[in-house]
Structure formats: structure tokens, C-alpha cells
XYZ file of C-alpha atoms in Angstrom:
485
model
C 57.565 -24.881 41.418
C 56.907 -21.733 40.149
C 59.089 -18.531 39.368
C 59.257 -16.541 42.469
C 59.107 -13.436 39.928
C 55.683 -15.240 38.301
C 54.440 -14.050 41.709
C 55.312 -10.827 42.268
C 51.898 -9.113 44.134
C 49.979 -6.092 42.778
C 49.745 -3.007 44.833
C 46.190 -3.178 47.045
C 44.783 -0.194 44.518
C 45.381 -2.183 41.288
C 43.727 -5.505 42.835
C 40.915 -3.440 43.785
C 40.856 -1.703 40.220
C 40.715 -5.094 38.709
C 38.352 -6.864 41.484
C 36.145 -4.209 40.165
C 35.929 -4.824 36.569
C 32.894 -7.453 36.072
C 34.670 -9.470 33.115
C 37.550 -12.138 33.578
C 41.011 -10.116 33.898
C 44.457 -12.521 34.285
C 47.605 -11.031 34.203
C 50.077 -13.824 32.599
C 54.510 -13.864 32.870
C 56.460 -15.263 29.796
C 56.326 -18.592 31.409
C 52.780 -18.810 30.898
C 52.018 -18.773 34.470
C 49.012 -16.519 36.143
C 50.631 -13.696 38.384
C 47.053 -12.358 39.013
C 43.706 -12.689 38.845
C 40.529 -10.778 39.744
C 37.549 -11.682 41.901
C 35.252 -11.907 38.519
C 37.299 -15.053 37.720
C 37.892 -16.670 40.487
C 34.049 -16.692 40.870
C 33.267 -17.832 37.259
C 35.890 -20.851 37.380
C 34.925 -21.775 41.457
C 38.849 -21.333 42.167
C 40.621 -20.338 44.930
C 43.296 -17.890 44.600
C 46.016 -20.030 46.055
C 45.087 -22.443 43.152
C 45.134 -20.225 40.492
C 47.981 -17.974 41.215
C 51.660 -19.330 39.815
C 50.221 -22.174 37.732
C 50.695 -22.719 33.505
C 47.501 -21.334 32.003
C 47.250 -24.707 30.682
C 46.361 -26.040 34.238
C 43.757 -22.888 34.644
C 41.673 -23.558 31.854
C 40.141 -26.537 30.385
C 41.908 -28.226 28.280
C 39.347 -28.456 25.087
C 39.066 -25.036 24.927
C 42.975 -24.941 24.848
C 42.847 -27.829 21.994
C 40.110 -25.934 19.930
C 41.138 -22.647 20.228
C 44.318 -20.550 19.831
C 44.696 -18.974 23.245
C 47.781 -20.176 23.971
C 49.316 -19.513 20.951
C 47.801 -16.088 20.318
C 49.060 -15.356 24.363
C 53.065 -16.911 22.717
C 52.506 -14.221 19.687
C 51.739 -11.122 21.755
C 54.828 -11.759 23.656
C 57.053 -12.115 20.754
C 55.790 -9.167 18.813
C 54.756 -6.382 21.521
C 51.398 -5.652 20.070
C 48.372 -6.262 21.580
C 45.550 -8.677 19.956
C 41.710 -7.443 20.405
C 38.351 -9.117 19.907
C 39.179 -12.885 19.470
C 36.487 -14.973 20.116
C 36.353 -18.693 21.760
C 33.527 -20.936 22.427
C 32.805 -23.693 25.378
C 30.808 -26.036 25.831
C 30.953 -28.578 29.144
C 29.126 -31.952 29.363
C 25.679 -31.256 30.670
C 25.614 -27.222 29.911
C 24.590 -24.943 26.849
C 27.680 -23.527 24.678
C 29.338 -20.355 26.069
C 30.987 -18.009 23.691
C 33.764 -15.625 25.354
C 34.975 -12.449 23.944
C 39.081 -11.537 24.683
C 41.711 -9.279 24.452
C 45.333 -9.856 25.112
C 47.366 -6.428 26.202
C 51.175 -6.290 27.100
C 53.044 -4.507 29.909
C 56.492 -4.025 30.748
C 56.976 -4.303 34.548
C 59.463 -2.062 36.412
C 62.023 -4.384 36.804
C 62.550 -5.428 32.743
C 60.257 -8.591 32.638
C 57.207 -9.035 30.380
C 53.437 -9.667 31.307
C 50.649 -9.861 29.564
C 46.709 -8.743 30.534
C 44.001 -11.406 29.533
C 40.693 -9.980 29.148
C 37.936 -12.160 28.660
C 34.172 -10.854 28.317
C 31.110 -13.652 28.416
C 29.148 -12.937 25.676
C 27.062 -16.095 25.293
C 23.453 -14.223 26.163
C 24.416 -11.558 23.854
C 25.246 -13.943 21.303
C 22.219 -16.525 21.637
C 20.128 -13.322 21.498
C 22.361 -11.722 18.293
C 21.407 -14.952 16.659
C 17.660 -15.009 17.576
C 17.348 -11.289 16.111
C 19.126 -13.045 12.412
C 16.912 -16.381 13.240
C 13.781 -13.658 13.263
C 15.152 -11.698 10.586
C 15.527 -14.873 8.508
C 12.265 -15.971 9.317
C 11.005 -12.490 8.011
C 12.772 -12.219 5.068
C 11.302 -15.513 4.198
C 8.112 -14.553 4.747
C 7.980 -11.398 2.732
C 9.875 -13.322 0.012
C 7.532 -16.267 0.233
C 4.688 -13.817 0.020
C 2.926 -14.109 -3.551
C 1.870 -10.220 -2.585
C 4.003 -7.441 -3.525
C 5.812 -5.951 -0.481
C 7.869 -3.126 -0.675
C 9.343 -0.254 1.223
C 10.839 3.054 1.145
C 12.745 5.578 2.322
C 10.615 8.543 4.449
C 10.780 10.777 0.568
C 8.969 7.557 -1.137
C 12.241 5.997 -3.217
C 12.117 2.149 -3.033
C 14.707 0.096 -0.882
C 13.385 -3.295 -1.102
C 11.337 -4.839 -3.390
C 10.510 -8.431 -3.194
C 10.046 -11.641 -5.450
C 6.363 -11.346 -5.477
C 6.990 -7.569 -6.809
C 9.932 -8.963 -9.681
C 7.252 -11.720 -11.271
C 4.004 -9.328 -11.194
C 5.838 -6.405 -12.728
C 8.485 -7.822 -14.478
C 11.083 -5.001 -13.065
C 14.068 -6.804 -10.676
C 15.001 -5.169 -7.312
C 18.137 -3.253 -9.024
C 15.863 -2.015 -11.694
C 13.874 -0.449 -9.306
C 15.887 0.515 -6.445
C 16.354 4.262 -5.416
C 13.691 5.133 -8.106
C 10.418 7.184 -6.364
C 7.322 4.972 -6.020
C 4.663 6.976 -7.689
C 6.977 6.927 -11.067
C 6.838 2.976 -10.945
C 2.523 3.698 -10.890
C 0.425 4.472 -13.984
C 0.197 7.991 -15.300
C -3.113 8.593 -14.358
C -2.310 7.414 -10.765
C 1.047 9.145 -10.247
C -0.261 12.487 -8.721
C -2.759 10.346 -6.154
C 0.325 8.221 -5.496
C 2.618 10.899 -3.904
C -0.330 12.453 -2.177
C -0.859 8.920 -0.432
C 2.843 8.887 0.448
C 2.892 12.620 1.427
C 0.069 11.971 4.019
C 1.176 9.112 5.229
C 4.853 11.200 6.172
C 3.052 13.789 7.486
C 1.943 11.028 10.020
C -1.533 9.993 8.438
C -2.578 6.672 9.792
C -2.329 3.621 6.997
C -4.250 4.309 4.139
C -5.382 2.495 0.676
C -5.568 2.535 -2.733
C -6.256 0.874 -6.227
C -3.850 1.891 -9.154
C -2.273 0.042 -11.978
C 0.606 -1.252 -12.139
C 2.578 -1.506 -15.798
C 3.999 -4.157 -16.465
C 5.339 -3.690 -20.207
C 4.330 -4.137 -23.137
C 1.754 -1.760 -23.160
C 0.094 -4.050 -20.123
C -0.863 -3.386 -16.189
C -2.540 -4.946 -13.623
C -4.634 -3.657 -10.984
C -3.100 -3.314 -7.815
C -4.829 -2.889 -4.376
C -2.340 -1.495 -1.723
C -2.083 -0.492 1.932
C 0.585 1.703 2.747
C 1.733 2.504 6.414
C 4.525 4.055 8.208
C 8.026 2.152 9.492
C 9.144 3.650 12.536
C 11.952 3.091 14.753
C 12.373 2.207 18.454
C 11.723 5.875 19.379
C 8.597 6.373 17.138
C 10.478 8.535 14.680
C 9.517 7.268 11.266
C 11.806 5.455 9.052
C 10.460 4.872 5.602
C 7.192 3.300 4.489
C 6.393 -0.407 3.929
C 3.207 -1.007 0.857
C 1.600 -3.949 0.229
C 0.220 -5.021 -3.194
C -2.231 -7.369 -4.255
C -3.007 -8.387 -7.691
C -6.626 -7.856 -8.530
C -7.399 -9.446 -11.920
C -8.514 -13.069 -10.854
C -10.757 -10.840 -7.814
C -12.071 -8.712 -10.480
C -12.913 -11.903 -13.091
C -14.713 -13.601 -10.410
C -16.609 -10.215 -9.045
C -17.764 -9.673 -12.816
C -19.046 -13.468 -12.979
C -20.853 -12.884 -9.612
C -22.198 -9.845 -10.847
C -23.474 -11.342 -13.898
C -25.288 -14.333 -12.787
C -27.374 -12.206 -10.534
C -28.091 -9.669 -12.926
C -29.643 -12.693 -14.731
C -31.321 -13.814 -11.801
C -32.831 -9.804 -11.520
C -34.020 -10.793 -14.577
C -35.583 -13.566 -13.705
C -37.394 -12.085 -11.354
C -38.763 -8.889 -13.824
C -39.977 -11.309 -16.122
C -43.601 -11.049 -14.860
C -43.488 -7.337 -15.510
C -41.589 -7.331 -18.334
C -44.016 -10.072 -20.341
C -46.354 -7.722 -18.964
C -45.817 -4.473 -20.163
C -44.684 -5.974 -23.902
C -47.916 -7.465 -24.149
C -49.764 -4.109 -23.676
C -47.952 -2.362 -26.890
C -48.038 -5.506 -28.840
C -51.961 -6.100 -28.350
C -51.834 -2.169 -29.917
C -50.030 -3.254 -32.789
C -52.386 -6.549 -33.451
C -55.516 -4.304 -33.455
C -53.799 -2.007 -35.820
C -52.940 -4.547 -38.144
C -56.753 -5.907 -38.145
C -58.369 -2.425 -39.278
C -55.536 -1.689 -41.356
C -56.421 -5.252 -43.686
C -59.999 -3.127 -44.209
C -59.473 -1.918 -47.432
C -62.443 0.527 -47.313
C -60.698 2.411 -44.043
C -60.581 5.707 -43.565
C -57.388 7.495 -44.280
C -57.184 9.629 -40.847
C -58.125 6.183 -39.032
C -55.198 4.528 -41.278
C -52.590 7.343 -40.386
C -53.936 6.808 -36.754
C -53.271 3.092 -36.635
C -49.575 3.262 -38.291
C -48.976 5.845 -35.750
C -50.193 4.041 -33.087
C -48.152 0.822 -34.431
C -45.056 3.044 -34.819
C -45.544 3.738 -30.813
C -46.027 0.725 -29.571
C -43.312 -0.241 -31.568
C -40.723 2.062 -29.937
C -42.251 1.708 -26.632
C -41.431 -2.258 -26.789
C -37.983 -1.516 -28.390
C -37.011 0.817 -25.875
C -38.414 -1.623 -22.739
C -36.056 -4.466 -24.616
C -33.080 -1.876 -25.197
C -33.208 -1.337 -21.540
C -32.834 -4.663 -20.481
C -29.892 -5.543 -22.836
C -28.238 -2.248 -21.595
C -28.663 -3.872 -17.864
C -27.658 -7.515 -19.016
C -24.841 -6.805 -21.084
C -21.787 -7.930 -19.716
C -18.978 -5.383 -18.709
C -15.913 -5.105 -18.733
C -15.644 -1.149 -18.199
C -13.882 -1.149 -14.453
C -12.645 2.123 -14.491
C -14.123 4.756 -12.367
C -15.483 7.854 -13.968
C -17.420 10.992 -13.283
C -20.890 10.278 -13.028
C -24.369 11.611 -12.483
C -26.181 9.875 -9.437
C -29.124 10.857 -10.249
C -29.402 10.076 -13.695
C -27.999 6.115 -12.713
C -31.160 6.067 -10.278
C -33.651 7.532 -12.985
C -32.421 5.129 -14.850
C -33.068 2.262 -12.533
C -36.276 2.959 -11.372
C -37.485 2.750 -14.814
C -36.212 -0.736 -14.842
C -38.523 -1.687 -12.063
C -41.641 0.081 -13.436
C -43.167 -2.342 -14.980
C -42.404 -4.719 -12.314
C -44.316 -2.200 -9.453
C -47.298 -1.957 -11.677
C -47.648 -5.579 -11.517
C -47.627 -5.975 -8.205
C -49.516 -2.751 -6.841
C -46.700 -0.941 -5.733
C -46.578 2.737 -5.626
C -42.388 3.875 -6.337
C -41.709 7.288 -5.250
C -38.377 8.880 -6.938
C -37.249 11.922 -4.483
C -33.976 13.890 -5.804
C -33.376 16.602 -3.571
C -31.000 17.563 -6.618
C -31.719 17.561 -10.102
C -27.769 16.756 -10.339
C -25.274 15.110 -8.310
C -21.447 14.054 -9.414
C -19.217 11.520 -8.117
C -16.707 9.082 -8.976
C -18.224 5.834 -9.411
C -18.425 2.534 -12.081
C -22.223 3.452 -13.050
C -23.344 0.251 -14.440
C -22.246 -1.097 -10.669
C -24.248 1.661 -9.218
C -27.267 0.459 -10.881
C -26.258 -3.147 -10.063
C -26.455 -2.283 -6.328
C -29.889 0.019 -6.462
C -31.912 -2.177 -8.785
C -31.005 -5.450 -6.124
C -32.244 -3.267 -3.490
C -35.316 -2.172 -5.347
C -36.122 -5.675 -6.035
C -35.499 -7.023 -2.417
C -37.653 -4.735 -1.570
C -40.608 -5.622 -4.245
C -40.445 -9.549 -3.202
C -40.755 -8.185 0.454
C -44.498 -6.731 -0.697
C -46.065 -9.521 -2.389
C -49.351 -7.953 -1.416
C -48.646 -4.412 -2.784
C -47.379 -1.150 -0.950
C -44.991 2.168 -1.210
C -41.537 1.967 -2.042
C -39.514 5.070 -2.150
C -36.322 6.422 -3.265
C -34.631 9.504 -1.445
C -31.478 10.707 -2.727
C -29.863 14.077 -0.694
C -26.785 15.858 0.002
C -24.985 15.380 3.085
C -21.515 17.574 3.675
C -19.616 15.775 0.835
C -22.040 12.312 1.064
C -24.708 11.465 -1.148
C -26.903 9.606 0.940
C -29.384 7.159 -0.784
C -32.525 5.709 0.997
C -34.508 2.903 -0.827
C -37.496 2.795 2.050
C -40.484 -0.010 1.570
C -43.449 -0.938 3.390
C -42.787 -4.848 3.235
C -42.653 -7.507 6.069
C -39.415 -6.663 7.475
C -36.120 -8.369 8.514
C -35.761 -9.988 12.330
C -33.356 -8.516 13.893
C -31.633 -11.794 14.518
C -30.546 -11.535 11.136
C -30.073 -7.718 10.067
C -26.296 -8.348 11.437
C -25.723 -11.179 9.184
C -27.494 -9.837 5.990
C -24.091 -9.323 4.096
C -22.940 -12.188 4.665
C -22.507 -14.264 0.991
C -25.551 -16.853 0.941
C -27.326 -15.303 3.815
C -31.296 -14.750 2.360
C -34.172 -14.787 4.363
C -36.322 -15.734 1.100
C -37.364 -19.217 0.632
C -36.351 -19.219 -2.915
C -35.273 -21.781 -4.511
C -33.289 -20.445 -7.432
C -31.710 -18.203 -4.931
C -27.737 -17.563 -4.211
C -28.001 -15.677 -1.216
C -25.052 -13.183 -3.023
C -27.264 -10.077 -3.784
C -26.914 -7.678 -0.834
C -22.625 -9.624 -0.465
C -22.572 -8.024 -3.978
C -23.817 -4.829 -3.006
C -21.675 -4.241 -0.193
C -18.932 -4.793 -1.858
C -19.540 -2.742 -4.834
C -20.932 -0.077 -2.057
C -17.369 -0.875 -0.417
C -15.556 -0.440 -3.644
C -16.841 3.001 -4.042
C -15.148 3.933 -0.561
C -19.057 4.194 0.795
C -21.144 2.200 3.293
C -24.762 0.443 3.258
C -26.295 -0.209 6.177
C -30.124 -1.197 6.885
C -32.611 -0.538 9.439
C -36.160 -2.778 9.911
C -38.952 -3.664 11.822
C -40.836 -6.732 11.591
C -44.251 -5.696 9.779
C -43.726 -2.698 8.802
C -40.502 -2.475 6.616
C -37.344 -1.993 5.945
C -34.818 1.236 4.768
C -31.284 0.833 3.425
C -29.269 3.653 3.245
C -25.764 3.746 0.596
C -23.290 6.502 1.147
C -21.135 7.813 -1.400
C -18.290 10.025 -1.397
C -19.252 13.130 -3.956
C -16.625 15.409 -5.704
């Protein structure tokens, strides 16, 4: 039997106070024994009030979570010392249902007439828990992935000073996350690049959408690698923005295998000025071999003999300068850096690449500068890589002869570049495709199909587009844009 004092009743406003809080309240006597409960529990534990009321707490609760946890005890201490005990935690798990995890607190009174009770609040917390432990699982899974990545990935604070900085970042540059923590971005860049570098990072806080870049990264030693990043805002559950998250690619074994590409179909332009180029040798060597014959006269005249070396002397420099050309455009290079550069001069230049080529084949090449000048920031021998594959597509596309022109003029701040021919066209089935690496409509055989892939991304390296327009029979135009300064 219980203590008739174990029972004494609350007054109807505190019952109601405590019905009305929606976690588990018991109110416990010395002996261990429940003097009250509220409706929460007697809901959660399917118990009656006459069952619950005046019985040990040990015949109220199950007795594992009794055995694995300190309730009890911790119930025995707050009674002993007079001070409460807050935020212990106790976990349950029945046969046949997921683990619940329960928050409590354990408060004493002192009743009116001298004896001691305790308060036992108990919270459910499992939901909040399983999800607390999905966001780590997630944020785990995250931080595994950005320090799995082999790309740098970084952030920042809103004024650009690095926060994290991961294992990707440590092997490329050789600097550890507490060597480079707190210290402002652009200072970790290149000298040249610093300046650009807090631009980026001041437009993208002033809310500029993502935006990217190519600077070099040192690495010590006197060393750096070429980095291609995107930078773009962090921002918060209410939009506001947080810092900035960049991610870094290392560019060297891209750029290797661009220059490779780049060569092998410079040689195959080659190949394919051969004809013009045996050509237009021949013409200044035949000169120099009817020279030579009068000049073995002995009996010449001396104003024909100052005539001949003259004319051997020309023909000379004219097939020197033909070869010098050539080597210029087949030399491999390893000059990637972007520089101020004359447009028009890199398209003067490669049209006379392609004359001897057009006078072969009948073709009439029309160079229109709307300027005799025009400056940008560009890799010129790439330039010429892109316009003398698009003067040459559009050569094999009038095997019969025709006009090919070249229209340079000044948009706003684009240079806009039209190489127009009169050739057989490109079906439209396949003008959406014709960038594609190893797309050609040519039945070549010694063909790659990487010419116009090449070109866009050169074009596309340049921060420009190429685009192309046709009609089947009567030609095609393909138009490069390029920012100008």
C-alpha cells in the first residue's frame, strides 16, 4: 500500500497547468512513488491514472530503461542534495519499434506541510535527434566529398579571407589549411592576377551572379600552376550572403593535351597547303634556274648579269620568306599567356598563309578591315590557329573555285570576324553538331574531325563565341566574337 501522503491531490488549476504542457511531467515523493501525473503521459505510456498514481517509479517505467540508465539514481541524488539536475538524456528502444531518445529534467519542491517532492520532466526528442544526426550524416557526407575532391575548394568570409581550404588545395599548392587561414584570397594569387582577383570577389559581394577566371597559382619555389576557378556566393536560409565558396582546377595536363591537339592539326593544315605551297616555290625557283643558265654565258652582258643576280636574289627571298612563314605557323608553342594584340595584323598575317593555296584553286580572298587597327587580349598564335582552320574549311568546301572573304568590324566592345565562302554548304542536320570533337562532314581520310572542337575552344578561351550560318549550295559564314580593350 501506498503512503496516504504519496497521494495528496493537486489543486484543479495546477492539474490543468500541467495537463497542458505537451511533454511528460510526474511529480515523485521521497518514497519514489508518483503523486501526479499529466494527461501527456498517461497518453504516451497507455496508463490509466488509477494505475499510475501511488506506485514506485520502478513499476511506471520499463525496467531496461531503469537498468541502462540512471533515472533512479539521479531522482535519489536530487533529493539528497536540493538542487535540481537539467538536460539528462535516456534512450529506449522496445522489441518491434525504432529507438526513442528522451530529454529530462528533475526539479525539487518543498510542499506546505514539510515533505519533499520532486518534478520529472521528460521531453521526446527522438525526431529531433534522428533528424540532428541526418544533418551530421549529410554534413559528413559533404565534408567527404569536398575532401575527396582532387579540385581545390575553398571558401571565405563575405571580405574574401579564407575559412576552409581543402586537401585537394594543401597538395596543389603546397600551403596547409593553418597556413592559409584568415589570409585574403587574392594575396594567395599571382601578382599579376591579384588586382583581377579582388575585383572578382568584389562583384561577386556586391551580388554578381557566379563568375570565372584563370590565374596562377604559386606554389614555391619560384613555380605556379594554372588555375581555372568559379567563384559564387554562400548564402544563408534568408538569402543574406555568407561568404564565398571557389573552385579550382588544375590546368597543366588540359593545357599539354590542348597544345598536342593543336599541333597535330596545324600539321594536318599543312598537309593540306602543300599543293600551294610546292606551287608557289616552284615559281621563284624556276627564276633562279634560268638565271643560273645565262649567267654560265661568259660573253653576257653586264646589265643582263646584274639583272639575273637580282632577279636570283628575289626569288631567293621570296622562297625564304614563303618557308619562314610556315615554320613561324608550325613551330610549336609554348607561349600561353595572354597579351595585347593587334587583330588585324594576326588576320593579315593569315591570309597570306592561304595565298598561295587560293591561287591554286581559283579562289578570289577578299581581306575587309573596317579598321586599320584593333587591340585585344588574346594568345595570337591561337588566333591564327582558329582563322587559318576556318579559311581552309572553307577552301576544301570550293574545290571548283569561288570568293572567300574576310570581314573584320567593330561592334560596341566586340570585334566581330566573318570568314564568308561561296562553297557547297553544311545541312542543317549537322550545323548543331559541327563542334562536336570528330564531327566532319569531309570524306577525308587523314581527317580527325578536331578542327572547328579546336576552334571553339580556343574561341571559348578568349571569353568569345563562333557560331555559323549555311545554306546548302550556296555557302557558308562563321562569325568569331572577341572581347576588345
Amino acid at each position: 500500500m501506498s503512503n496516504p501522503n504519496d497521494q495528496d491531490s493537486l489543486p484543479l488549476g495546477y492539474q490543468q497547468l500541467l495537463d497542458g504542457i505537451p511533454s511528460t511531467v510526474l511529480m515523485v515523493s521521497e518514497s519514489l512513488r508518483i503523486c501526479a501525473v499529466n494527461q501527456h503521459f498517461l497518453e504516451k505510456s497507455r496508463r490509466s491514472e488509477r494505475d499510475t498514481i501511488g506506485r514506485r517509479i520502478m513499476e511506471v517505467f520499463p525496467r531496461v530503461i531503469l537498468e541502462r540508465t540512471d533515472l533512479q539514481a539521479n531522482i535519489e541524488q536530487v533529493f539528497r542534495s536540493g538542487q535540481p539536475m537539467r538536460g539528462e538524456q535516456m534512450s529506449y528502444r522496445a522489441p518491434g519499434i525504432s529507438r526513442r531518445v528522451y530529454f529530462y529534467s528533475i526539479v525539487p519542491l518543498s510542499c506546505d506541510n514539510g515533505s519533499k517532492r520532486v518534478m520529472l520532466f521528460v521531453e521526446d526528442v527522438s525526431e529531433r535527434a534522428r533528424l540532428s544526426e541526418e544533418v551530421r550524416r549529410v554534413e559528413r557526407r559533404l565534408a567527404s566529398v569536398v575532401e575527396s575532391a582532387s579540385d581545390i575548394v575553398l571558401s571565405t568570409d563575405n571580405e574574401g579571407r579564407i575559412r576552409t581550404w581543402n586537401t585537394a588545395a594543401e597538395t596543389l599548392s603546397g600551403l596547409s589549411a593553418a597556413d592559409v587561414f584568415g589570409r585574403w584570397f587574392a594575396q594567395l594569387c599571382a601578382d599579376e592576377d591579384c588586382e583581377e582577383a579582388s575585383r572578382v570577389l568584389a562583384q561577386i559581394k556586391a551580388g554578381s551572379q557566379s563568375q570565372t577566371a584563370e590565374w596562377r597559382l604559386p606554389t614555391g619555389a619560384g613555380q605556379s600552376l594554372l588555375v581555372s576557378w568559379v567563384f559564387s556566393a554562400m548564402r544563408d536560409d534568408y538569402g543574406e550572403m555568407i561568404g564565398m565558396v571557389a573552385v579550382g582546377r588544375d590546368l597543366t595536363e588540359r593545357r599539354e593535351l590542348e597544345m598536342h591537339l593543336r599541333q597535330s592539326q596545324k600539321l594536318a593544315a599543312l598537309g593540306v597547303m602543300a599543293g600551294g605551297i610546292a606551287h608557289e616555290i616552284r615559281n621563284p625557283l624556276s627564276t633562279c634556274y634560268s638565271a643560273v643558265q645565262f649567267l654560265d654565258d661568259p660573253d653576257l652582258d653586264e646589265d643582263l648579269r646584274r639583272e639575273c643576280i637580282d632577279k636570283i636574289k628575289a626569288s631567293v627571298e621570296k622562297a625564304s620568306g614563303i618557308i619562314e612563314n610556315l615554320l613561324r605557323f608550325a613551330r610549336p608553342s609554348a607561349d600561353d599567356e595572354m597579351q595585347e594584340t593587334d587583330l588585324c595584323a594576326v588576320l593579315q598575317d593569315t591570309a597570306e598563309l592561304v595565298t598561295n593555296q587560293v591561287k591554286v584553286q581559283q579562289i578570289s580572298l577578299t581581306l575587309s578591315l573596317e579598321v586599320p587597327h584593333l587591340q585585344l587580349r588574346a594568345i595570337p598564335n591561337l588566333l591564327q590557329q582558329v582563322f587559318l582552320n576556318l579559311l581552309l574549311n572553307a577552301i576544301n568546301a570550293m574545290p571548283d573555285g569561288g570568293e572567300l572573304r574576310v570581314d573584320l568590324r567593330q561592334v560596341q566592345n566586340l570585334a566581330l570576324v566573318d570568314v564568308t565562302d561561296t562553297g557547297v554548304g553544311i545541312p542543317s542536320s549537322e550545323l548543331q553538331k559541327i563542334f562536336d570533337p570528330f564531327h566532319t562532314s569531309r570524306q577525308t581520310p587523314n581527317g580527325t574531325g578536331l578542327g572547328l572542337s579546336i576552334c571553339y575552344s580556343i574561341i571559348q578561351r578568349h571569353l568569345g563565341s563562333i557560331s555559323v550560318t549555311s545554306r546548302v549550295g550556296e555557302g557558308s559564314t562563321f562569325r568569331v566574337q572577341l572581347p576588345i580593350l
